Short mmCIF file of C-alpha atoms (C1' of nucleotides) in Angstrom, two decimals:
data_model
loop_
_atom_site.label_atom_id
_atom_site.label_comp_id
_atom_site.label_asym_id
_atom_site.label_seq_id
_atom_site.Cartn_x
_atom_site.Cartn_y
_atom_site.Cartn_z
CA MET A 950 0.00 0.00 0.00
CA ASP A 951 0.96 3.62 -0.49
CA SER A 952 1.65 5.10 2.93
CA GLN A 953 1.95 8.62 1.54
CA LEU A 954 -1.57 8.52 0.15
CA PHE A 955 -2.87 6.98 3.37
CA VAL A 956 -1.37 9.83 5.38
CA ARG A 957 -2.83 12.44 3.02
CA ASP A 958 -6.33 10.93 3.09
CA LEU A 959 -6.22 10.60 6.87
CA LEU A 960 -5.11 14.20 7.42
CA ALA A 961 -7.74 15.57 5.04
CA TRP A 962 -10.45 13.73 6.95
CA TYR A 963 -9.11 14.87 10.33
CA GLU A 964 -9.15 18.53 9.32
CA THR A 965 -12.85 18.40 8.53
CA ASP A 966 -14.11 15.84 11.06
CA LYS A 967 -12.04 16.29 14.22
CA ARG A 968 -13.90 16.88 17.45
CA ASP A 969 -13.70 20.14 19.36
CA LEU A 970 -12.07 18.99 22.60
CA PRO A 971 -10.95 21.14 25.56
CA TRP A 972 -7.28 20.14 25.26
CA ARG A 973 -7.26 21.06 21.58
CA LYS A 974 -7.84 24.76 22.27
CA ASP A 975 -4.10 25.30 22.31
CA ALA A 976 -0.88 23.30 22.36
CA ASP A 977 0.33 24.21 25.85
CA PRO A 978 2.63 21.30 26.77
CA TYR A 979 1.35 21.16 30.34
CA ARG A 980 -2.31 21.02 29.27
CA VAL A 981 -1.56 18.40 26.65
CA TRP A 982 0.34 16.36 29.22
CA VAL A 983 -2.47 16.47 31.78
CA SER A 984 -5.00 15.46 29.13
CA GLU A 985 -2.86 12.54 27.98
CA VAL A 986 -2.44 11.19 31.50
CA MET A 987 -6.17 11.48 32.15
CA LEU A 988 -6.93 9.75 28.87
CA GLN A 989 -4.82 6.70 29.73
CA GLN A 990 -7.31 3.82 29.68
CA THR A 991 -10.13 6.34 29.99
CA ARG A 992 -12.72 7.53 27.48
CA VAL A 993 -12.86 11.09 26.19
CA ASP A 994 -16.39 11.70 27.51
CA THR A 995 -15.35 10.65 30.99
CA VAL A 996 -12.25 12.85 30.97
CA ILE A 997 -13.74 16.15 29.75
CA PRO A 998 -15.35 17.33 33.03
CA TYR A 999 -12.34 16.16 35.07
CA PHE A 1000 -9.98 17.99 32.72
CA GLU A 1001 -11.90 21.27 32.96
CA ARG A 1002 -12.01 21.09 36.75
CA PHE A 1003 -8.37 20.06 37.08
CA MET A 1004 -7.16 22.91 34.86
CA ASP A 1005 -9.21 25.40 36.86
CA LEU A 1006 -7.62 24.16 40.06
CA PHE A 1007 -4.08 23.63 38.74
CA PRO A 1008 -3.70 25.75 35.58
CA THR A 1009 0.10 25.67 35.38
CA VAL A 1010 3.11 23.51 36.17
CA ALA A 1011 3.80 25.74 39.16
CA ALA A 1012 0.25 25.45 40.46
CA LEU A 1013 0.31 21.66 40.37
CA ALA A 1014 3.84 21.45 41.76
CA ASN A 1015 2.91 23.62 44.74
CA ALA A 1016 -0.44 21.96 45.51
CA SER A 1017 -0.88 19.46 48.32
CA GLU A 1018 -1.07 15.83 47.27
CA GLY A 1019 -4.38 15.47 49.06
CA ASP A 1020 -5.99 18.24 46.99
CA VAL A 1021 -4.59 16.79 43.79
CA VAL A 1022 -5.82 13.26 44.46
CA LYS A 1023 -9.18 14.71 45.51
CA ALA A 1024 -9.47 16.36 42.09
CA TRP A 1025 -8.88 12.92 40.56
CA GLU A 1026 -11.45 11.17 42.75
CA GLY A 1027 -13.58 8.83 40.64
CA LEU A 1028 -11.23 8.75 37.63
CA GLY A 1029 -9.40 5.64 38.78
CA TYR A 1030 -5.78 4.51 38.46
CA TYR A 1031 -4.79 6.96 41.16
CA SER A 1032 -1.07 6.33 40.75
CA ARG A 1033 -1.44 8.31 37.51
CA VAL A 1034 -2.05 11.55 39.37
CA ARG A 1035 0.54 10.95 42.08
CA ASN A 1036 3.10 10.19 39.37
CA LEU A 1037 1.98 13.24 37.40
CA GLN A 1038 2.49 15.56 40.34
CA GLN A 1039 5.87 14.01 41.12
CA ALA A 1040 6.90 14.46 37.48
CA VAL A 1041 5.62 18.04 37.37
CA ARG A 1042 7.61 18.85 40.50
CA GLU A 1043 10.69 17.48 38.79
CA VAL A 1044 9.99 19.64 35.73
CA SER A 1045 9.56 22.59 38.04
CA GLU A 1046 12.88 22.07 39.76
CA ARG A 1047 15.13 20.47 37.16
CA TYR A 1048 13.78 22.06 33.97
CA ASN A 1049 12.82 25.48 35.30
CA GLY A 1050 9.14 24.68 34.83
CA ILE A 1051 9.49 24.00 31.10
CA VAL A 1052 8.20 20.61 29.91
CA PRO A 1053 11.26 19.00 28.27
CA ASP A 1054 11.20 18.44 24.53
CA SER A 1055 13.26 15.26 24.24
CA PHE A 1056 11.88 11.71 24.28
CA GLU A 1057 14.55 10.57 26.74
CA ALA A 1058 13.86 13.38 29.20
CA MET A 1059 10.10 12.86 28.98
CA THR A 1060 10.14 9.10 29.44
CA SER A 1061 12.44 9.48 32.45
CA LEU A 1062 9.59 11.29 34.22
CA ARG A 1063 7.24 9.29 36.46
CA GLY A 1064 4.16 8.02 34.68
CA VAL A 1065 5.41 9.00 31.22
CA GLY A 1066 5.86 5.97 28.98
CA PRO A 1067 6.44 5.75 25.24
CA TYR A 1068 2.85 6.62 24.34
CA THR A 1069 2.52 9.69 26.54
CA ALA A 1070 5.96 10.99 25.61
CA GLY A 1071 5.20 10.61 21.90
CA ALA A 1072 1.79 12.24 22.26
CA VAL A 1073 2.96 15.24 24.30
CA LEU A 1074 6.05 15.88 22.19
CA SER A 1075 4.26 15.58 18.86
CA ILE A 1076 1.16 17.56 19.84
CA ALA A 1077 2.86 20.30 21.86
CA TYR A 1078 6.24 20.55 20.11
CA GLY A 1079 5.60 19.01 16.70
CA LYS A 1080 8.24 16.30 17.18
CA PRO A 1081 7.84 13.53 14.56
CA LEU A 1082 7.39 10.71 17.09
CA ALA A 1083 4.96 7.81 17.15
CA ALA A 1084 2.18 7.80 19.77
CA VAL A 1085 0.76 4.30 19.74
CA ASP A 1086 -2.24 3.74 21.99
CA GLY A 1087 -5.04 1.20 21.81
CA ASN A 1088 -6.73 3.10 18.96
CA VAL A 1089 -3.59 3.16 16.84
CA LEU A 1090 -2.89 -0.51 17.50
CA ARG A 1091 -6.38 -1.37 16.30
CA VAL A 1092 -6.28 0.92 13.25
CA ILE A 1093 -2.86 -0.26 12.09
CA SER A 1094 -3.57 -3.92 12.78
CA ARG A 1095 -6.57 -3.66 10.44
CA LEU A 1096 -4.83 -1.47 7.90
CA HIS A 1097 -2.04 -4.03 7.51
CA LYS A 1098 -4.03 -7.10 8.54
CA ILE A 1099 -1.65 -7.85 11.39
CA GLU A 1100 -2.78 -11.14 12.92
CA GLU A 1101 -0.39 -11.28 15.86
CA ASP A 1102 -1.67 -10.62 19.39
CA ILE A 1103 -1.61 -6.84 19.86
CA ALA A 1104 -1.15 -7.34 23.60
CA LYS A 1105 2.35 -8.64 22.97
CA PRO A 1106 5.13 -6.04 23.36
CA ALA A 1107 6.72 -7.27 20.14
CA THR A 1108 3.57 -6.42 18.16
CA LYS A 1109 3.40 -2.96 19.68
CA LYS A 1110 7.06 -2.37 18.81
CA GLN A 1111 6.36 -3.39 15.23
CA VAL A 1112 3.48 -0.90 15.01
CA GLU A 1113 5.57 1.84 16.65
CA ALA A 1114 8.33 1.28 14.13
CA TYR A 1115 5.87 1.53 11.25
CA VAL A 1116 4.17 4.69 12.56
CA SER A 1117 7.58 6.27 13.20
CA ARG A 1118 8.43 5.75 9.54
CA ILE A 1119 5.27 7.33 8.14
CA VAL A 1120 4.63 10.21 10.57
CA PRO A 1121 4.91 13.39 8.47
CA HIS A 1122 7.62 15.61 9.95
CA ASP A 1123 5.64 18.78 9.41
CA GLN A 1124 2.31 17.48 10.73
CA ALA A 1125 3.12 15.06 13.52
CA SER A 1126 0.52 16.56 15.86
CA ALA A 1127 -2.39 16.30 13.42
CA PHE A 1128 -1.28 12.89 12.21
CA ASN A 1129 -1.06 11.24 15.62
CA GLN A 1130 -4.35 12.74 16.73
CA ALA A 1131 -5.93 11.76 13.42
CA LEU A 1132 -4.96 8.10 13.90
CA MET A 1133 -6.53 8.10 17.36
CA GLU A 1134 -9.57 10.06 16.19
CA LEU A 1135 -10.13 7.51 13.45
CA GLY A 1136 -9.95 4.70 15.97
CA ALA A 1137 -12.37 6.47 18.31
CA LEU A 1138 -14.96 7.52 15.69
CA VAL A 1139 -14.70 5.17 12.70
CA CYS A 1140 -12.36 2.22 13.16
CA THR A 1141 -14.04 1.24 16.41
CA ALA A 1142 -13.48 -1.95 18.35
CA ARG A 1143 -16.87 -3.40 17.51
CA THR A 1144 -18.51 -3.01 14.09
CA PRO A 1145 -16.09 -0.60 12.39
CA ARG A 1146 -17.78 1.93 10.10
CA CYS A 1147 -15.88 0.99 6.97
CA GLU A 1148 -18.53 2.56 4.69
CA SER A 1149 -17.63 6.00 5.96
CA CYS A 1150 -13.93 5.41 6.52
CA PRO A 1151 -11.68 7.95 4.78
CA VAL A 1152 -8.86 5.42 4.39
CA ALA A 1153 -10.89 2.31 3.57
CA ARG A 1154 -9.24 2.08 0.17
CA HIS A 1155 -5.89 1.50 1.91
CA CYS A 1156 -7.14 -1.10 4.37
CA VAL A 1157 -5.89 -4.67 3.84
CA ALA A 1158 -8.29 -6.17 6.36
CA ARG A 1159 -11.20 -4.43 4.69
CA ALA A 1160 -10.15 -5.81 1.32
CA ALA A 1161 -9.98 -9.28 2.84
CA GLY A 1162 -13.26 -8.79 4.69
CA CYS A 1163 -11.73 -9.73 8.04
CA GLN A 1164 -11.82 -6.31 9.76
CA ALA A 1165 -14.36 -7.49 12.31
CA ARG A 1166 -12.07 -10.15 13.78
CA LEU A 1167 -9.09 -7.82 14.08
CA PRO A 1168 -7.21 -6.93 16.15
CA VAL A 1169 -6.35 -10.27 17.70
CA LYS A 1170 -6.07 -10.11 21.47
CA ALA A 1171 -5.51 -12.98 23.89
CA ALA A 1172 -8.32 -13.60 26.35
CA LYS A 1173 -7.52 -12.57 29.89
CA LYS A 1174 -8.16 -14.69 32.93
CA PRO A 1175 -11.30 -14.05 34.96
CA ALA A 1176 -11.25 -11.56 37.82
CA ARG A 1177 -10.70 -12.76 41.37
CA ARG A 1178 -13.77 -12.52 43.58
CA GLU A 1179 -13.87 -11.18 47.13
CA HIS A 1180 -16.76 -10.82 49.58
CA TYR A 1181 -16.95 -8.23 52.38
CA ALA A 1182 -19.32 -6.71 54.85
CA VAL A 1183 -19.03 -2.90 54.68
CA LEU A 1184 -19.59 -1.29 58.04
CA LEU A 1185 -21.56 1.87 58.71
CA LEU A 1186 -20.52 2.43 62.32
CA ARG A 1187 -22.26 5.53 63.59
CA ARG A 1188 -21.58 7.33 66.82
CA GLN A 1189 -24.29 9.27 68.60
CA ASP A 1190 -22.73 12.56 67.49
CA GLY A 1191 -23.43 11.49 63.91
CA SER A 1192 -19.83 10.77 62.92
CA LEU A 1193 -18.93 7.67 60.97
CA ALA A 1194 -15.98 5.28 61.18
CA VAL A 1195 -13.59 5.52 58.21
CA LEU A 1196 -10.03 4.38 57.71
CA GLN A 1197 -7.19 5.01 55.29
CA ARG A 1198 -6.05 2.17 53.06
CA PRO A 1199 -2.39 1.08 53.17
CA ASP A 1200 0.21 3.02 51.20
CA LYS A 1201 0.54 0.25 48.67
CA GLY A 1202 -1.72 -1.83 46.50
CA LEU A 1203 -5.33 -1.30 45.47
CA LEU A 1204 -6.73 2.20 46.10
CA ARG A 1205 -3.59 2.95 48.07
CA GLY A 1206 -3.82 5.81 50.49
CA LEU A 1207 -7.50 6.37 49.76
CA TRP A 1208 -10.18 6.32 52.44
CA GLN A 1209 -12.73 3.58 52.86
CA LEU A 1210 -15.42 2.33 55.17
CA PRO A 1211 -14.31 -0.48 57.48
CA MET A 1212 -14.75 -3.88 55.84
CA VAL A 1213 -14.56 -7.41 57.14
CA ALA A 1214 -14.20 -10.42 54.89
CA VAL A 1215 -17.22 -12.70 54.83
CA GLU A 1216 -17.72 -16.03 53.20
CA ASP A 1217 -20.67 -14.95 51.09
CA ALA A 1218 -21.93 -11.38 51.06
CA VAL A 1219 -25.27 -12.52 49.63
CA ALA A 1220 -25.94 -14.91 52.53
CA SER A 1221 -28.94 -14.48 54.83
CA PRO A 1222 -28.93 -11.53 57.28
CA ASP A 1223 -28.56 -13.96 60.19
CA GLU A 1224 -25.49 -15.53 58.62
CA ILE A 1225 -23.94 -12.11 57.88
CA ARG A 1226 -24.73 -10.82 61.36
CA GLN A 1227 -23.06 -13.82 62.95
CA GLN A 1228 -19.86 -13.52 60.94
CA VAL A 1229 -19.53 -9.76 61.42
CA GLN A 1230 -20.33 -9.95 65.12
CA GLY A 1231 -17.44 -12.38 65.57
CA CYS A 1232 -15.03 -9.80 64.16
CA LEU A 1233 -16.42 -6.80 66.01
CA ALA A 1234 -16.39 -8.59 69.34
CA ASP A 1235 -12.65 -7.91 69.46
CA TYR A 1236 -13.49 -4.22 69.75
CA GLY A 1237 -16.13 -4.70 72.40
CA ILE A 1238 -18.88 -3.93 69.94
CA ALA A 1239 -21.89 -6.09 70.53
CA GLU A 1240 -24.73 -3.80 69.53
CA SER A 1241 -27.42 -5.12 67.28
CA LEU A 1242 -26.30 -5.20 63.67
CA GLU A 1243 -28.66 -4.13 60.91
CA VAL A 1244 -27.93 -5.99 57.69
CA GLY A 1245 -28.72 -4.05 54.55
CA GLY A 1246 -28.29 -4.30 50.82
CA VAL A 1247 -25.80 -5.86 48.46
CA TYR A 1248 -23.45 -3.89 46.23
CA THR A 1249 -21.12 -5.21 43.61
CA HIS A 1250 -18.10 -3.36 42.31
CA ALA A 1251 -15.93 -4.57 39.44
CA PHE A 1252 -12.27 -3.66 39.10
CA THR A 1253 -10.36 -4.85 36.07
CA HIS A 1254 -8.84 -7.83 37.87
CA LEU A 1255 -11.00 -8.01 40.97
CA HIS A 1256 -14.71 -8.29 41.67
CA TRP A 1257 -16.15 -7.21 45.02
CA THR A 1258 -19.46 -8.32 46.43
CA LEU A 1259 -20.33 -6.13 49.41
CA ARG A 1260 -23.03 -6.25 52.10
CA VAL A 1261 -23.84 -3.15 54.09
CA VAL A 1262 -24.02 -3.65 57.86
CA ARG A 1263 -25.02 -0.79 60.15
CA THR A 1264 -24.96 -0.23 63.87
CA ASP A 1265 -24.92 2.61 66.40
CA LEU A 1266 -21.95 2.81 68.74
CA LEU A 1267 -21.56 4.42 72.11
CA ASP A 1268 -19.69 7.72 72.09
CA GLY A 1269 -16.06 7.12 72.85
CA ALA A 1270 -15.96 3.83 71.03
CA THR A 1271 -12.75 3.26 69.09
CA GLY A 1272 -11.30 0.28 67.37
CA GLY A 1273 -9.18 -1.02 64.54
CA ASP A 1274 -7.45 1.64 62.47
CA TRP A 1275 -10.57 3.66 62.00
CA ILE A 1276 -11.27 7.23 62.98
CA PHE A 1277 -14.62 8.92 63.35
CA SER A 1278 -15.33 11.71 60.92
CA ASP A 1279 -18.27 13.96 60.22
CA ALA A 1280 -19.61 14.99 56.84
CA MET A 1281 -17.23 17.97 56.71
CA ASP A 1282 -14.18 15.76 57.22
CA ARG A 1283 -15.31 13.25 54.65
CA ALA A 1284 -15.76 15.96 52.03
CA GLN A 1285 -11.99 16.49 52.21
CA MET A 1286 -11.08 12.82 52.05
CA THR A 1287 -10.68 10.83 48.85
CA PHE A 1288 -12.75 7.66 48.66
CA GLY A 1289 -12.86 4.85 46.14
CA ARG A 1290 -15.93 5.06 43.93
CA ILE A 1291 -17.89 2.30 45.62
CA PHE A 1292 -17.46 3.99 48.99
CA GLN A 1293 -18.59 7.29 47.51
CA ILE A 1294 -21.76 5.58 46.35
CA ILE A 1295 -22.50 3.97 49.70
CA LEU A 1296 -21.69 7.19 51.57
CA GLN A 1297 -23.89 9.28 49.29
CA GLN A 1298 -26.78 6.98 49.96
CA TRP A 1299 -26.03 7.17 53.66
CA ALA A 1300 -25.85 10.96 53.55
CA SER A 1301 -29.13 11.27 51.69
CA ASP A 1302 -30.96 9.33 54.40
CA PRO A 1303 -29.01 7.94 57.37
CA GLU A 1304 -32.14 6.40 58.86
CA SER A 1305 -33.10 4.39 55.82
CA ARG A 1306 -32.39 0.75 55.59
CA PRO A 1307 -29.71 0.48 52.89
CA GLU A 1308 -31.25 -1.08 49.83
CA ARG A 1309 -29.74 -3.24 47.21
CA LYS A 1310 -28.10 -1.16 44.48
CA GLY A 1311 -30.62 -0.47 41.79
CA GLY A 1312 -33.48 -1.21 44.14
CA GLU A 1313 -34.17 -4.75 43.05
CA GLN A 1314 -35.19 -7.25 45.60
CA LEU A 1315 -32.31 -8.85 47.42
CA ALA A 1316 -31.60 -12.19 45.82
CA LEU A 1317 -30.32 -14.93 48.03
CA PHE A 1318 -28.06 -16.79 45.70
CA HIS A 1319 -24.41 -17.05 44.84
CA ASP A 1320 -23.09 -14.92 41.97
"C1'" DA B 574 5.86 -12.00 29.82
"C1'" DA B 575 2.40 -11.50 33.21
"C1'" DA B 576 0.16 -9.12 36.88
"C1'" DT B 577 -1.40 -4.93 38.93
"C1'" DC B 578 -3.97 -0.81 39.00
"C1'" DG B 579 -10.34 2.09 38.50
"C1'" DG B 580 -14.07 3.09 36.66
"C1'" DG B 581 -17.64 3.73 33.18
"C1'" DG B 582 -20.11 2.70 28.93
"C1'" DC B 583 -21.49 -0.50 25.65
"C1'" DC B 584 -23.42 -4.80 24.04
"C1'" DG C 843 -21.68 -10.65 32.48
"C1'" DG C 844 -17.45 -9.57 29.46
"C1'" DC C 845 -14.98 -6.23 26.62
"C1'" DC C 846 -12.75 -1.95 25.74
"C1'" DC C 847 -10.82 2.45 26.67
"C1'" DA C 848 -5.46 8.51 24.09
"C1'" DG C 849 -1.02 2.86 29.43
"C1'" DA C 850 2.65 2.71 33.00
"C1'" DT C 851 4.85 0.23 36.46
"C1'" DT C 852 6.03 -3.69 39.09
"C1'" DT C 853 7.02 -8.45 39.52
#
DNA sequence: AAATCGGGGCC
DNA sequence: GGCCCAGATTT
């Protein structure tokens, strides 16, 4: 195929059909960088409101470098992959100190920064500085695998390297920004994962998979193993002054450093209230808590590699009660803390009506069966 | 090379 | 319920 013609057709389409996105208003390296980190494994529609808010709060390298980590993570709350924002702030602080606040313009300097891998470095440097580098994300892998009918597993590093090498060869040196964004835009709008819109594709005439009629089964990707399952009772422990027990997760691993409600592992979170009450009571006895436990609804929360089934359990404590690693906080405190999404959901429901019996998420009747 | 790390939207 | 998303880091 003629790569020159492909590039020309792609760029012509991008000029007329590109979306108007907040981070495309200018090419400020810092804004581009923040957008690229937010967009890692995250859809455009999800990112937009977070991006606007984040740029209002931390409009410059200096603003983010000087902010407290707590405020920065709070601004990220709900976006997921929280190490992204901790790494981003660490990297921005390094830019502030070592590079006088100027985002470096070399691939080596960029990739040496925390949280900046080959994709993000290529994207920031091409979009903000016009450097003719590849920026291969999931969209580009899919587009190129179809374009060239690549049948190897795109999850393999070797396949990604092959695609990076190809894109590096064809990226036009005077339009690297538009070209890289055009490849991704095509993947997001036309060459989508399911049912690609080949009829309206501006580069369909260059596509080998399309010619062979196999575009729907590309790219090839190995199946991943099923997520681990864990069951917990989530505790709403309320003191008479209205405060609630919360605790901070360990400084490593899942949701590290974020706040959560106390949880105790149970055999089966969908078991009968009596069964749940018995198991939870056994754990809380260590803290001298023997009040009556009210067993509420079931929540499920899916992480990429982990699936939680949760059962809400509520009780009132005597003032002065302490236990475990938890502290008692009021609504004002909690507004400053960063919680994992599932705890936000449970807490919001609690805040809206602390007296209500927590219902099953979605309001369906509680089903007493294993998942 | 494989596992870890979030959450939402779509089918 | 599984899959995918403007991936990077750790093991």
